[in-house]
């Protein structure tokens, strides 16, 4: 199926009615907060876009395909993590780095939990819970392999904004401010 900007914008708009997996903000609030944190930090356009779209696997695809959900949906056989499903949806249509950062945002959490004392304690209960579903801590070999990737620092930045983008009632620019950029990338 063709992934159009209209389809993504529609999914994002509808995600305002869905709570972000076990958290207290909506999926749309979470996406907008994450993207805005990236923009405020001076991230380039691709990384901002990855932040806006990092959780599309939670709300733009059939959730029976997703294995690391905290909701009580029936998980189908062959289901995979929302980061994988979301990255696969985006990959044919966005720059490779955008889809890669989306794919890596669960591994970035696993990595930080493995190497940074105290990081795990900063995660929300829902995020701590899905860590197990996403593979738990990393082996030393996996830590070294991930750290060597030229885009992994971007995935870590996305991850830290992701963790902070759960503030109830925080004002952000509306989705419409991102629409021209989404349309430019998904032409
Ligand atoms: Fe997220």
PDB file of C-alpha atoms and ligand atoms in Angstrom:
ATOM      1  CA  UNK A   1       0.000   0.000   0.000  1.00  0.00           C
ATOM      2  CA  UNK A   2       1.254   3.465  -0.803  1.00  0.00           C
ATOM      3  CA  UNK A   3       2.096   5.514   2.241  1.00  0.00           C
ATOM      4  CA  UNK A   4       0.986   9.047   1.539  1.00  0.00           C
ATOM      5  CA  UNK A   5       1.373  12.186   3.601  1.00  0.00           C
ATOM      6  CA  UNK A   6      -2.428  12.242   3.831  1.00  0.00           C
ATOM      7  CA  UNK A   7      -2.507   8.773   5.356  1.00  0.00           C
ATOM      8  CA  UNK A   8       0.167   9.661   7.910  1.00  0.00           C
ATOM      9  CA  UNK A   9      -1.458  12.983   8.787  1.00  0.00           C
ATOM     10  CA  UNK A  10      -4.781  11.225   9.195  1.00  0.00           C
ATOM     11  CA  UNK A  11      -3.233   8.580  11.480  1.00  0.00           C
ATOM     12  CA  UNK A  12      -1.511  11.300  13.526  1.00  0.00           C
ATOM     13  CA  UNK A  13      -4.739  13.286  13.799  1.00  0.00           C
ATOM     14  CA  UNK A  14      -6.673  10.238  14.961  1.00  0.00           C
ATOM     15  CA  UNK A  15      -3.893   9.383  17.437  1.00  0.00           C
ATOM     16  CA  UNK A  16      -5.036  12.356  19.526  1.00  0.00           C
ATOM     17  CA  UNK A  17      -7.768  10.008  20.777  1.00  0.00           C
ATOM     18  CA  UNK A  18      -5.341   7.263  21.806  1.00  0.00           C
ATOM     19  CA  UNK A  19      -3.278   7.303  24.945  1.00  0.00           C
ATOM     20  CA  UNK A  20       0.413   6.736  24.330  1.00  0.00           C
ATOM     21  CA  UNK A  21       0.982   3.097  25.382  1.00  0.00           C
ATOM     22  CA  UNK A  22       0.185   3.137  29.080  1.00  0.00           C
ATOM     23  CA  UNK A  23       1.196   6.796  29.508  1.00  0.00           C
ATOM     24  CA  UNK A  24      -0.920   9.791  30.387  1.00  0.00           C
ATOM     25  CA  UNK A  25      -0.492  11.849  27.223  1.00  0.00           C
ATOM     26  CA  UNK A  26      -2.064  11.032  23.869  1.00  0.00           C
ATOM     27  CA  UNK A  27      -0.059   9.548  21.018  1.00  0.00           C
ATOM     28  CA  UNK A  28      -0.351  12.837  19.129  1.00  0.00           C
ATOM     29  CA  UNK A  29       0.789  14.941  22.119  1.00  0.00           C
ATOM     30  CA  UNK A  30       3.722  12.591  22.552  1.00  0.00           C
ATOM     31  CA  UNK A  31       4.730  12.822  18.876  1.00  0.00           C
ATOM     32  CA  UNK A  32       4.448  16.623  18.833  1.00  0.00           C
ATOM     33  CA  UNK A  33       6.385  17.028  22.085  1.00  0.00           C
ATOM     34  CA  UNK A  34       9.136  14.722  20.845  1.00  0.00           C
ATOM     35  CA  UNK A  35       9.480  16.530  17.508  1.00  0.00           C
ATOM     36  CA  UNK A  36       9.452  19.926  19.184  1.00  0.00           C
ATOM     37  CA  UNK A  37      12.179  18.933  21.645  1.00  0.00           C
ATOM     38  CA  UNK A  38      14.289  17.901  18.655  1.00  0.00           C
ATOM     39  CA  UNK A  39      13.623  21.177  16.860  1.00  0.00           C
ATOM     40  CA  UNK A  40      14.425  23.220  19.980  1.00  0.00           C
ATOM     41  CA  UNK A  41      17.679  21.302  20.371  1.00  0.00           C
ATOM     42  CA  UNK A  42      18.706  22.225  16.816  1.00  0.00           C
ATOM     43  CA  UNK A  43      18.307  18.754  15.320  1.00  0.00           C
ATOM     44  CA  UNK A  44      18.278  18.624  11.528  1.00  0.00           C
ATOM     45  CA  UNK A  45      15.044  18.096   9.587  1.00  0.00           C
ATOM     46  CA  UNK A  46      15.462  14.356   9.150  1.00  0.00           C
ATOM     47  CA  UNK A  47      15.923  13.789  12.850  1.00  0.00           C
ATOM     48  CA  UNK A  48      12.959  16.036  13.665  1.00  0.00           C
ATOM     49  CA  UNK A  49      10.853  13.985  11.251  1.00  0.00           C
ATOM     50  CA  UNK A  50      12.046  10.736  12.845  1.00  0.00           C
ATOM     51  CA  UNK A  51      10.965  12.124  16.223  1.00  0.00           C
ATOM     52  CA  UNK A  52       7.524  13.055  14.913  1.00  0.00           C
ATOM     53  CA  UNK A  53       7.034   9.609  13.368  1.00  0.00           C
ATOM     54  CA  UNK A  54       8.942   7.328  15.752  1.00  0.00           C
ATOM     55  CA  UNK A  55       5.813   5.680  17.174  1.00  0.00           C
ATOM     56  CA  UNK A  56       3.743   5.254  13.984  1.00  0.00           C
ATOM     57  CA  UNK A  57       3.957   1.533  14.696  1.00  0.00           C
ATOM     58  CA  UNK A  58       1.619   2.170  17.620  1.00  0.00           C
ATOM     59  CA  UNK A  59      -1.155   3.962  15.785  1.00  0.00           C
ATOM     60  CA  UNK A  60      -0.792   3.750  11.987  1.00  0.00           C
ATOM     61  CA  UNK A  61      -0.739  -0.025  11.641  1.00  0.00           C
ATOM     62  CA  UNK A  62      -2.899  -2.975  12.671  1.00  0.00           C
ATOM     63  CA  UNK A  63      -1.968  -3.570  16.328  1.00  0.00           C
ATOM     64  CA  UNK A  64      -2.294  -7.351  15.984  1.00  0.00           C
ATOM     65  CA  UNK A  65       1.050  -7.046  14.125  1.00  0.00           C
ATOM     66  CA  UNK A  66       2.702  -5.456  17.166  1.00  0.00           C
ATOM     67  CA  UNK A  67       4.208  -7.542  19.942  1.00  0.00           C
ATOM     68  CA  UNK A  68       5.360  -4.938  22.480  1.00  0.00           C
ATOM     69  CA  UNK A  69       2.040  -3.303  23.145  1.00  0.00           C
ATOM     70  CA  UNK A  70       0.838  -2.642  26.672  1.00  0.00           C
ATOM     71  CA  UNK A  71      -2.755  -2.756  25.483  1.00  0.00           C
ATOM     72  CA  UNK A  72      -4.741  -5.964  25.597  1.00  0.00           C
ATOM     73  CA  UNK A  73      -4.928  -6.508  21.859  1.00  0.00           C
ATOM     74  CA  UNK A  74      -4.585 -10.030  20.564  1.00  0.00           C
ATOM     75  CA  UNK A  75      -1.043 -10.348  19.297  1.00  0.00           C
ATOM     76  CA  UNK A  76      -0.886 -12.246  16.028  1.00  0.00           C
ATOM     77  CA  UNK A  77       1.753 -14.794  15.115  1.00  0.00           C
ATOM     78  CA  UNK A  78       4.796 -13.143  13.618  1.00  0.00           C
ATOM     79  CA  UNK A  79       4.082  -9.887  15.445  1.00  0.00           C
ATOM     80  CA  UNK A  80       7.105  -7.663  16.016  1.00  0.00           C
ATOM     81  CA  UNK A  81       8.009  -4.602  18.027  1.00  0.00           C
ATOM     82  CA  UNK A  82       6.260  -1.319  17.182  1.00  0.00           C
ATOM     83  CA  UNK A  83       9.626   0.194  16.228  1.00  0.00           C
ATOM     84  CA  UNK A  84      10.168  -2.515  13.568  1.00  0.00           C
ATOM     85  CA  UNK A  85       6.625  -2.399  12.220  1.00  0.00           C
ATOM     86  CA  UNK A  86       6.685   1.404  12.114  1.00  0.00           C
ATOM     87  CA  UNK A  87      10.095   1.561  10.441  1.00  0.00           C
ATOM     88  CA  UNK A  88       8.955  -0.956   7.798  1.00  0.00           C
ATOM     89  CA  UNK A  89       5.899   1.187   7.061  1.00  0.00           C
ATOM     90  CA  UNK A  90       8.047   4.287   6.593  1.00  0.00           C
ATOM     91  CA  UNK A  91      11.169   2.840   4.971  1.00  0.00           C
ATOM     92  CA  UNK A  92      10.145   2.946   1.287  1.00  0.00           C
ATOM     93  CA  UNK A  93       8.998   6.565   1.586  1.00  0.00           C
ATOM     94  CA  UNK A  94      11.383   8.487   3.829  1.00  0.00           C
ATOM     95  CA  UNK A  95      15.170   8.992   3.871  1.00  0.00           C
ATOM     96  CA  UNK A  96      16.981   5.864   5.083  1.00  0.00           C
ATOM     97  CA  UNK A  97      18.249   7.620   8.209  1.00  0.00           C
ATOM     98  CA  UNK A  98      14.706   8.533   9.295  1.00  0.00           C
ATOM     99  CA  UNK A  99      13.475   4.920   9.114  1.00  0.00           C
ATOM    100  CA  UNK A 100      16.686   3.688  10.744  1.00  0.00           C
ATOM    101  CA  UNK A 101      16.277   6.005  13.730  1.00  0.00           C
ATOM    102  CA  UNK A 102      12.656   4.867  14.108  1.00  0.00           C
ATOM    103  CA  UNK A 103      13.768   1.232  13.981  1.00  0.00           C
ATOM    104  CA  UNK A 104      16.479   1.850  16.583  1.00  0.00           C
ATOM    105  CA  UNK A 105      14.520   3.718  19.239  1.00  0.00           C
ATOM    106  CA  UNK A 106      13.815   0.597  21.296  1.00  0.00           C
ATOM    107  CA  UNK A 107      17.402  -0.608  20.934  1.00  0.00           C
ATOM    108  CA  UNK A 108      18.557   2.839  22.051  1.00  0.00           C
ATOM    109  CA  UNK A 109      16.600   2.318  25.263  1.00  0.00           C
ATOM    110  CA  UNK A 110      18.094  -1.158  25.707  1.00  0.00           C
ATOM    111  CA  UNK A 111      21.541   0.333  25.118  1.00  0.00           C
ATOM    112  CA  UNK A 112      21.115   3.177  27.617  1.00  0.00           C
ATOM    113  CA  UNK A 113      19.691   0.812  30.236  1.00  0.00           C
ATOM    114  CA  UNK A 114      22.786  -1.347  29.740  1.00  0.00           C
ATOM    115  CA  UNK A 115      25.490   1.301  29.905  1.00  0.00           C
ATOM    116  CA  UNK A 116      24.123   4.221  31.935  1.00  0.00           C
ATOM    117  CA  UNK A 117      23.623   3.721  35.672  1.00  0.00           C
ATOM    118  CA  UNK A 118      20.364   5.276  36.784  1.00  0.00           C
ATOM    119  CA  UNK A 119      18.823   5.543  33.300  1.00  0.00           C
ATOM    120  CA  UNK A 120      16.385   2.690  33.835  1.00  0.00           C
ATOM    121  CA  UNK A 121      15.010   4.382  36.958  1.00  0.00           C
ATOM    122  CA  UNK A 122      14.154   7.503  34.904  1.00  0.00           C
ATOM    123  CA  UNK A 123      11.904   5.540  32.538  1.00  0.00           C
ATOM    124  CA  UNK A 124       8.150   5.506  32.933  1.00  0.00           C
ATOM    125  CA  UNK A 125       6.642   2.262  34.267  1.00  0.00           C
ATOM    126  CA  UNK A 126       5.223   1.478  30.811  1.00  0.00           C
ATOM    127  CA  UNK A 127       8.616   1.983  29.201  1.00  0.00           C
ATOM    128  CA  UNK A 128      10.274  -0.201  31.837  1.00  0.00           C
ATOM    129  CA  UNK A 129       7.684  -2.889  31.160  1.00  0.00           C
ATOM    130  CA  UNK A 130       8.167  -2.904  27.378  1.00  0.00           C
ATOM    131  CA  UNK A 131      11.960  -3.098  27.799  1.00  0.00           C
ATOM    132  CA  UNK A 132      11.502  -6.783  28.584  1.00  0.00           C
ATOM    133  CA  UNK A 133       9.247  -7.291  25.538  1.00  0.00           C
ATOM    134  CA  UNK A 134      11.879  -5.537  23.399  1.00  0.00           C
ATOM    135  CA  UNK A 135      14.736  -7.830  24.390  1.00  0.00           C
ATOM    136  CA  UNK A 136      15.919  -6.493  27.764  1.00  0.00           C
ATOM    137  CA  UNK A 137      19.518  -5.489  28.395  1.00  0.00           C
ATOM    138  CA  UNK A 138      22.152  -5.723  25.636  1.00  0.00           C
ATOM    139  CA  UNK A 139      25.128  -8.033  25.539  1.00  0.00           C
ATOM    140  CA  UNK A 140      28.574  -6.362  25.551  1.00  0.00           C
ATOM    141  CA  UNK A 141      28.975  -7.453  21.922  1.00  0.00           C
ATOM    142  CA  UNK A 142      25.689  -5.788  20.934  1.00  0.00           C
ATOM    143  CA  UNK A 143      26.642  -2.631  22.836  1.00  0.00           C
ATOM    144  CA  UNK A 144      29.890  -2.366  20.866  1.00  0.00           C
ATOM    145  CA  UNK A 145      28.177  -3.079  17.553  1.00  0.00           C
ATOM    146  CA  UNK A 146      25.448  -0.483  18.077  1.00  0.00           C
ATOM    147  CA  UNK A 147      27.849   2.189  19.313  1.00  0.00           C
ATOM    148  CA  UNK A 148      29.930   1.831  16.140  1.00  0.00           C
ATOM    149  CA  UNK A 149      27.071   2.778  13.814  1.00  0.00           C
ATOM    150  CA  UNK A 150      27.403   6.336  12.445  1.00  0.00           C
ATOM    151  CA  UNK A 151      23.717   7.115  13.093  1.00  0.00           C
ATOM    152  CA  UNK A 152      23.480   5.597  16.557  1.00  0.00           C
ATOM    153  CA  UNK A 153      24.108   8.942  18.274  1.00  0.00           C
ATOM    154  CA  UNK A 154      20.979  10.204  16.478  1.00  0.00           C
ATOM    155  CA  UNK A 155      18.986   7.241  17.770  1.00  0.00           C
ATOM    156  CA  UNK A 156      20.151   8.048  21.305  1.00  0.00           C
ATOM    157  CA  UNK A 157      19.123  11.691  20.955  1.00  0.00           C
ATOM    158  CA  UNK A 158      15.696  10.623  19.670  1.00  0.00           C
ATOM    159  CA  UNK A 159      15.393   8.249  22.611  1.00  0.00           C
ATOM    160  CA  UNK A 160      16.091  10.948  25.206  1.00  0.00           C
ATOM    161  CA  UNK A 161      13.521  13.295  23.633  1.00  0.00           C
ATOM    162  CA  UNK A 162      11.100  10.363  23.482  1.00  0.00           C
ATOM    163  CA  UNK A 163      11.536   9.854  27.242  1.00  0.00           C
ATOM    164  CA  UNK A 164      10.897  13.552  27.941  1.00  0.00           C
ATOM    165  CA  UNK A 165       7.891  13.855  25.616  1.00  0.00           C
ATOM    166  CA  UNK A 166       5.325  12.687  28.151  1.00  0.00           C
ATOM    167  CA  UNK A 167       4.425  15.936  29.902  1.00  0.00           C
ATOM    168  CA  UNK A 168       0.710  16.284  30.573  1.00  0.00           C
ATOM    169  CA  UNK A 169      -0.762  19.534  29.265  1.00  0.00           C
ATOM    170  CA  UNK A 170       2.434  20.818  27.654  1.00  0.00           C
ATOM    171  CA  UNK A 171       1.715  23.309  24.860  1.00  0.00           C
ATOM    172  CA  UNK A 172       3.260  22.533  21.494  1.00  0.00           C
ATOM    173  CA  UNK A 173       2.938  23.805  17.970  1.00  0.00           C
ATOM    174  CA  UNK A 174       0.034  21.995  16.269  1.00  0.00           C
ATOM    175  CA  UNK A 175       0.355  19.159  13.778  1.00  0.00           C
ATOM    176  CA  UNK A 176      -0.345  21.597  10.928  1.00  0.00           C
ATOM    177  CA  UNK A 177       3.099  23.176  11.427  1.00  0.00           C
ATOM    178  CA  UNK A 178       4.651  19.830  10.446  1.00  0.00           C
ATOM    179  CA  UNK A 179       2.373  19.242   7.479  1.00  0.00           C
ATOM    180  CA  UNK A 180       4.462  21.018   4.791  1.00  0.00           C
ATOM    181  CA  UNK A 181       7.561  19.109   5.826  1.00  0.00           C
ATOM    182  CA  UNK A 182       5.728  15.773   5.853  1.00  0.00           C
ATOM    183  CA  UNK A 183       4.354  16.516   2.402  1.00  0.00           C
ATOM    184  CA  UNK A 184       7.793  17.486   1.127  1.00  0.00           C
ATOM    185  CA  UNK A 185       9.326  14.199   2.299  1.00  0.00           C
ATOM    186  CA  UNK A 186       6.426  11.947   1.253  1.00  0.00           C
ATOM    187  CA  UNK A 187       5.910  13.312  -2.211  1.00  0.00           C
TER     188      UNK A 187
HETATM  189 FE1  LIG B   1       7.760   7.241  22.000  1.00  0.00          FE
END
